[in-house]
């Protein structure tokens, strides 16, 4: 405990005292977060922070962005700037069975021509991948994974995470790109959900969602309050000279051989020495028996770990061997994730209710005796639709197996018929909506029954308001389920346009709404007025129009007026819009009620940059159609398409005379042949990237 003490305030000159306090705080953070061995009491630590903040306030010349006081969060930003990763952030292939792990080891051995391989094993953290770039020992830029090629600049938020060093000790490489996972510890997750519930705000499904939400806050102070943490699992890429310099610079960790060969386990060791938390659960093992042994051991400890993991990761330890193995598509050949099976548990069905969705879809939901599975207590599980209830033959009173994996809604896997009690009752689809008493209809040939009440139905109204406020729609932070319920129930809000008439005084009259939350919500509602056309179109909740279609519509029509004026024929000219989607859009805008809501929203001040689509329309690939075929070295098919679209181009599925370029990777077949036949230029992934970067291609 004494080691970190900066001593008493005494009469050191302010600059020295500030330096001593910063050093002590940095060491305490390191001990707490990286070593998991707290060295000072919270009260002492808080005292240092207060003293440091006071000194910095009195001596502005001593302030520094690297000071621990800045971790409480700098100024809020409007949006996250894109960051192009220096080396792409890749994904991992998955193995689910022992056989698949054996096959992985066999492929590795055969490719390397060796009889046994040493592997580094780590937990597969269930958080969010980030890249942390250090320049001259200082944390310079931090970004999310994004599409693997381009992520979002979340530096200000990452700076608030105490487990992330802001400065590296002397001897660190001049440039270092650390890759790792931002996590929320289970105990912090539970604390957060308790506070959210107390404030009547939305609770999070799992720590990963909470961490993701925390990292993408526009206000870093909110990120700071979420108490995220971090684990490093590597550097930019094994074949990157910086990755080696991290291993090499650690002579103590590596020994003379590290210089020549270099090992992933040494990179981690070196990162730990530089102050990054790395998995304490890491091990190196030999051969497939070693891998499976690690998997079993960690699986047994899974429930007692302080954070969620969804499997383990195996990496060939020798960096030279990693380089020799290389990459396929967007994943390394030298590593694989061995996933844990989705957790299952047994419980009883206490009832089968129906839920009414945004579009009136009626979903039968099993009400369960509470059961802990996949890290949360489950009390409901979806039964999808009536046919599914029959197929699985789920009855009220049955004992059932439920499953929950990742973000997926818990579901009933199967019934245990041998445990069915005598009085088990079958589910009957109600004839009327439980919310608004309108008739429920199930059209011929469709699996989904629907409430016919439309926006008369409060359940549909609530669901469409929540959709409207959603993060990917108008992004009104703080407008959660409980609030929407109250606002609709007291009759204050009927349509999304009514949201823009709310004021803080009215809101603070609601249950569990503090003045401050009311003011924050009004701010969030006001901020949401400035949006993009694609978000707005998505927010309207037109049936069949998801985010991707909304984007295409915004891009194609460029203005709401043109979109609203389009008939079904004009709509089918939009990529991916078929007759069903076109008719759904056209009937939405034909409905006078919907037109009135749109008009009111615009009257309330909802706006977006003119010609949202125009910036893209002017991109380097504007007006060009490209076709991607085969396996590209680093980009997946979807990533390549996204890249093309981000530059204003169109990604099509088949080659014609109108195709500007065919982007071909390994094992390209018929489309490549067709391109050659038609004389369409063929380029590779690098060629695509040059085009997107605006470079001319011959
Ligand atoms: S290595 C070259 N190690 O899993 C491969 N990834 O599917 C780079 N992840 O987005 C990843 N724990 O965020 C690696 N110990 C670990 C990991 C890990 C979690 C995530 C990572 C990535 C995803 C890959």
PDB file of N, CA, C and O in Angstrom, residues 218-249:
ATOM      1  N   UNK A 218     -22.601   9.570 -26.533  1.00  0.00           N
ATOM      2  CA  UNK A 218     -22.045  10.809 -27.064  1.00  0.00           C
ATOM      3  C   UNK A 218     -21.377  11.614 -25.958  1.00  0.00           C
ATOM      4  O   UNK A 218     -20.481  12.402 -26.202  1.00  0.00           O
ATOM      5  N   UNK A 219     -21.816  11.384 -24.728  1.00  0.00           N
ATOM      6  CA  UNK A 219     -21.233  12.118 -23.611  1.00  0.00           C
ATOM      7  C   UNK A 219     -20.296  11.200 -22.823  1.00  0.00           C
ATOM      8  O   UNK A 219     -20.753  10.267 -22.162  1.00  0.00           O
ATOM      9  N   UNK A 220     -18.990  11.456 -22.888  1.00  0.00           N
ATOM     10  CA  UNK A 220     -18.042  10.562 -22.206  1.00  0.00           C
ATOM     11  C   UNK A 220     -18.303  10.446 -20.704  1.00  0.00           C
ATOM     12  O   UNK A 220     -17.951   9.433 -20.095  1.00  0.00           O
ATOM     13  N   UNK A 221     -18.947  11.451 -20.119  1.00  0.00           N
ATOM     14  CA  UNK A 221     -19.231  11.358 -18.681  1.00  0.00           C
ATOM     15  C   UNK A 221     -20.170  10.183 -18.410  1.00  0.00           C
ATOM     16  O   UNK A 221     -20.080   9.530 -17.365  1.00  0.00           O
ATOM     17  N   UNK A 222     -21.068   9.914 -19.355  1.00  0.00           N
ATOM     18  CA  UNK A 222     -21.975   8.772 -19.175  1.00  0.00           C
ATOM     19  C   UNK A 222     -21.172   7.474 -19.271  1.00  0.00           C
ATOM     20  O   UNK A 222     -21.337   6.557 -18.462  1.00  0.00           O
ATOM     21  N   UNK A 223     -20.251   7.412 -20.244  1.00  0.00           N
ATOM     22  CA  UNK A 223     -19.394   6.230 -20.352  1.00  0.00           C
ATOM     23  C   UNK A 223     -18.655   6.018 -19.034  1.00  0.00           C
ATOM     24  O   UNK A 223     -18.596   4.907 -18.511  1.00  0.00           O
ATOM     25  N   UNK A 224     -18.114   7.105 -18.494  1.00  0.00           N
ATOM     26  CA  UNK A 224     -17.344   7.000 -17.253  1.00  0.00           C
ATOM     27  C   UNK A 224     -18.205   6.392 -16.148  1.00  0.00           C
ATOM     28  O   UNK A 224     -17.738   5.549 -15.383  1.00  0.00           O
ATOM     29  N   UNK A 225     -19.475   6.787 -16.097  1.00  0.00           N
ATOM     30  CA  UNK A 225     -20.339   6.306 -15.019  1.00  0.00           C
ATOM     31  C   UNK A 225     -20.689   4.823 -15.186  1.00  0.00           C
ATOM     32  O   UNK A 225     -21.160   4.188 -14.261  1.00  0.00           O
ATOM     33  N   UNK A 226     -20.455   4.276 -16.364  1.00  0.00           N
ATOM     34  CA  UNK A 226     -20.811   2.865 -16.591  1.00  0.00           C
ATOM     35  C   UNK A 226     -19.732   1.892 -16.114  1.00  0.00           C
ATOM     36  O   UNK A 226     -19.908   0.691 -16.185  1.00  0.00           O
ATOM     37  N   UNK A 227     -18.572   2.384 -15.734  1.00  0.00           N
ATOM     38  CA  UNK A 227     -17.504   1.544 -15.202  1.00  0.00           C
ATOM     39  C   UNK A 227     -17.158   0.365 -16.103  1.00  0.00           C
ATOM     40  O   UNK A 227     -17.294  -0.801 -15.707  1.00  0.00           O
ATOM     41  N   UNK A 228     -16.731   0.665 -17.298  1.00  0.00           N
ATOM     42  CA  UNK A 228     -16.327  -0.414 -18.203  1.00  0.00           C
ATOM     43  C   UNK A 228     -14.904  -0.842 -17.876  1.00  0.00           C
ATOM     44  O   UNK A 228     -14.161  -0.120 -17.223  1.00  0.00           O
ATOM     45  N   UNK A 229     -14.531  -2.015 -18.348  1.00  0.00           N
ATOM     46  CA  UNK A 229     -13.151  -2.432 -18.191  1.00  0.00           C
ATOM     47  C   UNK A 229     -12.642  -3.002 -19.515  1.00  0.00           C
ATOM     48  O   UNK A 229     -13.346  -2.966 -20.528  1.00  0.00           O
ATOM     49  N   UNK A 230     -11.427  -3.503 -19.515  1.00  0.00           N
ATOM     50  CA  UNK A 230     -10.781  -3.861 -20.776  1.00  0.00           C
ATOM     51  C   UNK A 230      -9.866  -5.060 -20.582  1.00  0.00           C
ATOM     52  O   UNK A 230      -9.277  -5.232 -19.508  1.00  0.00           O
ATOM     53  N   UNK A 231      -9.746  -5.907 -21.593  1.00  0.00           N
ATOM     54  CA  UNK A 231      -8.721  -6.952 -21.628  1.00  0.00           C
ATOM     55  C   UNK A 231      -8.036  -6.903 -22.990  1.00  0.00           C
ATOM     56  O   UNK A 231      -8.726  -6.879 -24.015  1.00  0.00           O
ATOM     57  N   UNK A 232      -6.707  -6.889 -22.997  1.00  0.00           N
ATOM     58  CA  UNK A 232      -5.970  -6.901 -24.265  1.00  0.00           C
ATOM     59  C   UNK A 232      -5.772  -8.349 -24.700  1.00  0.00           C
ATOM     60  O   UNK A 232      -5.499  -9.204 -23.865  1.00  0.00           O
ATOM     61  N   UNK A 233      -5.929  -8.626 -26.006  1.00  0.00           N
ATOM     62  CA  UNK A 233      -5.647  -9.986 -26.476  1.00  0.00           C
ATOM     63  C   UNK A 233      -4.666 -10.026 -27.640  1.00  0.00           C
ATOM     64  O   UNK A 233      -4.459 -11.059 -28.251  1.00  0.00           O
ATOM     65  N   UNK A 234      -4.060  -8.906 -27.980  1.00  0.00           N
ATOM     66  CA  UNK A 234      -3.064  -8.955 -29.042  1.00  0.00           C
ATOM     67  C   UNK A 234      -2.702  -7.572 -29.528  1.00  0.00           C
ATOM     68  O   UNK A 234      -3.131  -6.559 -28.961  1.00  0.00           O
ATOM     69  N   UNK A 235      -1.899  -7.530 -30.575  1.00  0.00           N
ATOM     70  CA  UNK A 235      -1.585  -6.268 -31.227  1.00  0.00           C
ATOM     71  C   UNK A 235      -2.069  -6.373 -32.667  1.00  0.00           C
ATOM     72  O   UNK A 235      -2.495  -7.446 -33.094  1.00  0.00           O
ATOM     73  N   UNK A 236      -1.966  -5.235 -33.391  1.00  0.00           N
ATOM     74  CA  UNK A 236      -2.649  -5.113 -34.686  1.00  0.00           C
ATOM     75  C   UNK A 236      -2.709  -6.399 -35.493  1.00  0.00           C
ATOM     76  O   UNK A 236      -3.760  -6.787 -35.940  1.00  0.00           O
ATOM     77  N   UNK A 237      -1.616  -7.076 -35.652  1.00  0.00           N
ATOM     78  CA  UNK A 237      -1.684  -8.313 -36.418  1.00  0.00           C
ATOM     79  C   UNK A 237      -0.329  -8.977 -36.285  1.00  0.00           C
ATOM     80  O   UNK A 237       0.693  -8.336 -36.150  1.00  0.00           O
ATOM     81  N   UNK A 238      -0.358 -10.290 -36.258  1.00  0.00           N
ATOM     82  CA  UNK A 238       0.857 -11.014 -35.896  1.00  0.00           C
ATOM     83  C   UNK A 238       2.006 -10.728 -36.851  1.00  0.00           C
ATOM     84  O   UNK A 238       3.167 -10.727 -36.462  1.00  0.00           O
ATOM     85  N   UNK A 239       1.656 -10.464 -38.125  1.00  0.00           N
ATOM     86  CA  UNK A 239       2.732 -10.257 -39.091  1.00  0.00           C
ATOM     87  C   UNK A 239       3.132  -8.787 -39.162  1.00  0.00           C
ATOM     88  O   UNK A 239       3.926  -8.382 -39.991  1.00  0.00           O
ATOM     89  N   UNK A 240       2.550  -7.993 -38.279  1.00  0.00           N
ATOM     90  CA  UNK A 240       2.847  -6.570 -38.236  1.00  0.00           C
ATOM     91  C   UNK A 240       4.132  -6.354 -37.439  1.00  0.00           C
ATOM     92  O   UNK A 240       4.280  -6.884 -36.341  1.00  0.00           O
ATOM     93  N   UNK A 241       5.070  -5.562 -37.978  1.00  0.00           N
ATOM     94  CA  UNK A 241       6.327  -5.351 -37.253  1.00  0.00           C
ATOM     95  C   UNK A 241       6.107  -4.818 -35.840  1.00  0.00           C
ATOM     96  O   UNK A 241       6.881  -5.109 -34.937  1.00  0.00           O
ATOM     97  N   UNK A 242       4.992  -4.080 -35.647  1.00  0.00           N
ATOM     98  CA  UNK A 242       4.762  -3.544 -34.307  1.00  0.00           C
ATOM     99  C   UNK A 242       4.428  -4.627 -33.321  1.00  0.00           C
ATOM    100  O   UNK A 242       4.737  -4.537 -32.146  1.00  0.00           O
ATOM    101  N   UNK A 243       3.735  -5.644 -33.826  1.00  0.00           N
ATOM    102  CA  UNK A 243       3.382  -6.739 -32.935  1.00  0.00           C
ATOM    103  C   UNK A 243       4.671  -7.369 -32.430  1.00  0.00           C
ATOM    104  O   UNK A 243       4.814  -7.699 -31.262  1.00  0.00           O
ATOM    105  N   UNK A 244       5.634  -7.511 -33.350  1.00  0.00           N
ATOM    106  CA  UNK A 244       6.889  -8.127 -32.932  1.00  0.00           C
ATOM    107  C   UNK A 244       7.682  -7.211 -32.014  1.00  0.00           C
ATOM    108  O   UNK A 244       8.284  -7.659 -31.062  1.00  0.00           O
ATOM    109  N   UNK A 245       7.607  -5.900 -32.329  1.00  0.00           N
ATOM    110  CA  UNK A 245       8.399  -5.026 -31.477  1.00  0.00           C
ATOM    111  C   UNK A 245       7.880  -5.090 -30.048  1.00  0.00           C
ATOM    112  O   UNK A 245       8.648  -4.982 -29.115  1.00  0.00           O
ATOM    113  N   UNK A 246       6.562  -5.326 -29.899  1.00  0.00           N
ATOM    114  CA  UNK A 246       6.034  -5.428 -28.542  1.00  0.00           C
ATOM    115  C   UNK A 246       6.642  -6.633 -27.844  1.00  0.00           C
ATOM    116  O   UNK A 246       7.011  -6.584 -26.685  1.00  0.00           O
ATOM    117  N   UNK A 247       6.784  -7.733 -28.584  1.00  0.00           N
ATOM    118  CA  UNK A 247       7.344  -8.935 -27.968  1.00  0.00           C
ATOM    119  C   UNK A 247       8.843  -8.775 -27.754  1.00  0.00           C
ATOM    120  O   UNK A 247       9.389  -9.130 -26.728  1.00  0.00           O
ATOM    121  N   UNK A 248       9.463  -8.170 -28.764  1.00  0.00           N
ATOM    122  CA  UNK A 248      10.907  -8.079 -28.732  1.00  0.00           C
ATOM    123  C   UNK A 248      11.394  -7.126 -27.644  1.00  0.00           C
ATOM    124  O   UNK A 248      12.339  -7.404 -26.936  1.00  0.00           O
ATOM    125  N   UNK A 249      10.642  -5.989 -27.541  1.00  0.00           N
ATOM    126  CA  UNK A 249      11.059  -4.995 -26.565  1.00  0.00           C
ATOM    127  C   UNK A 249      11.044  -5.586 -25.162  1.00  0.00           C
ATOM    128  O   UNK A 249      11.730  -5.114 -24.284  1.00  0.00           O
TER     129      UNK A 249
END
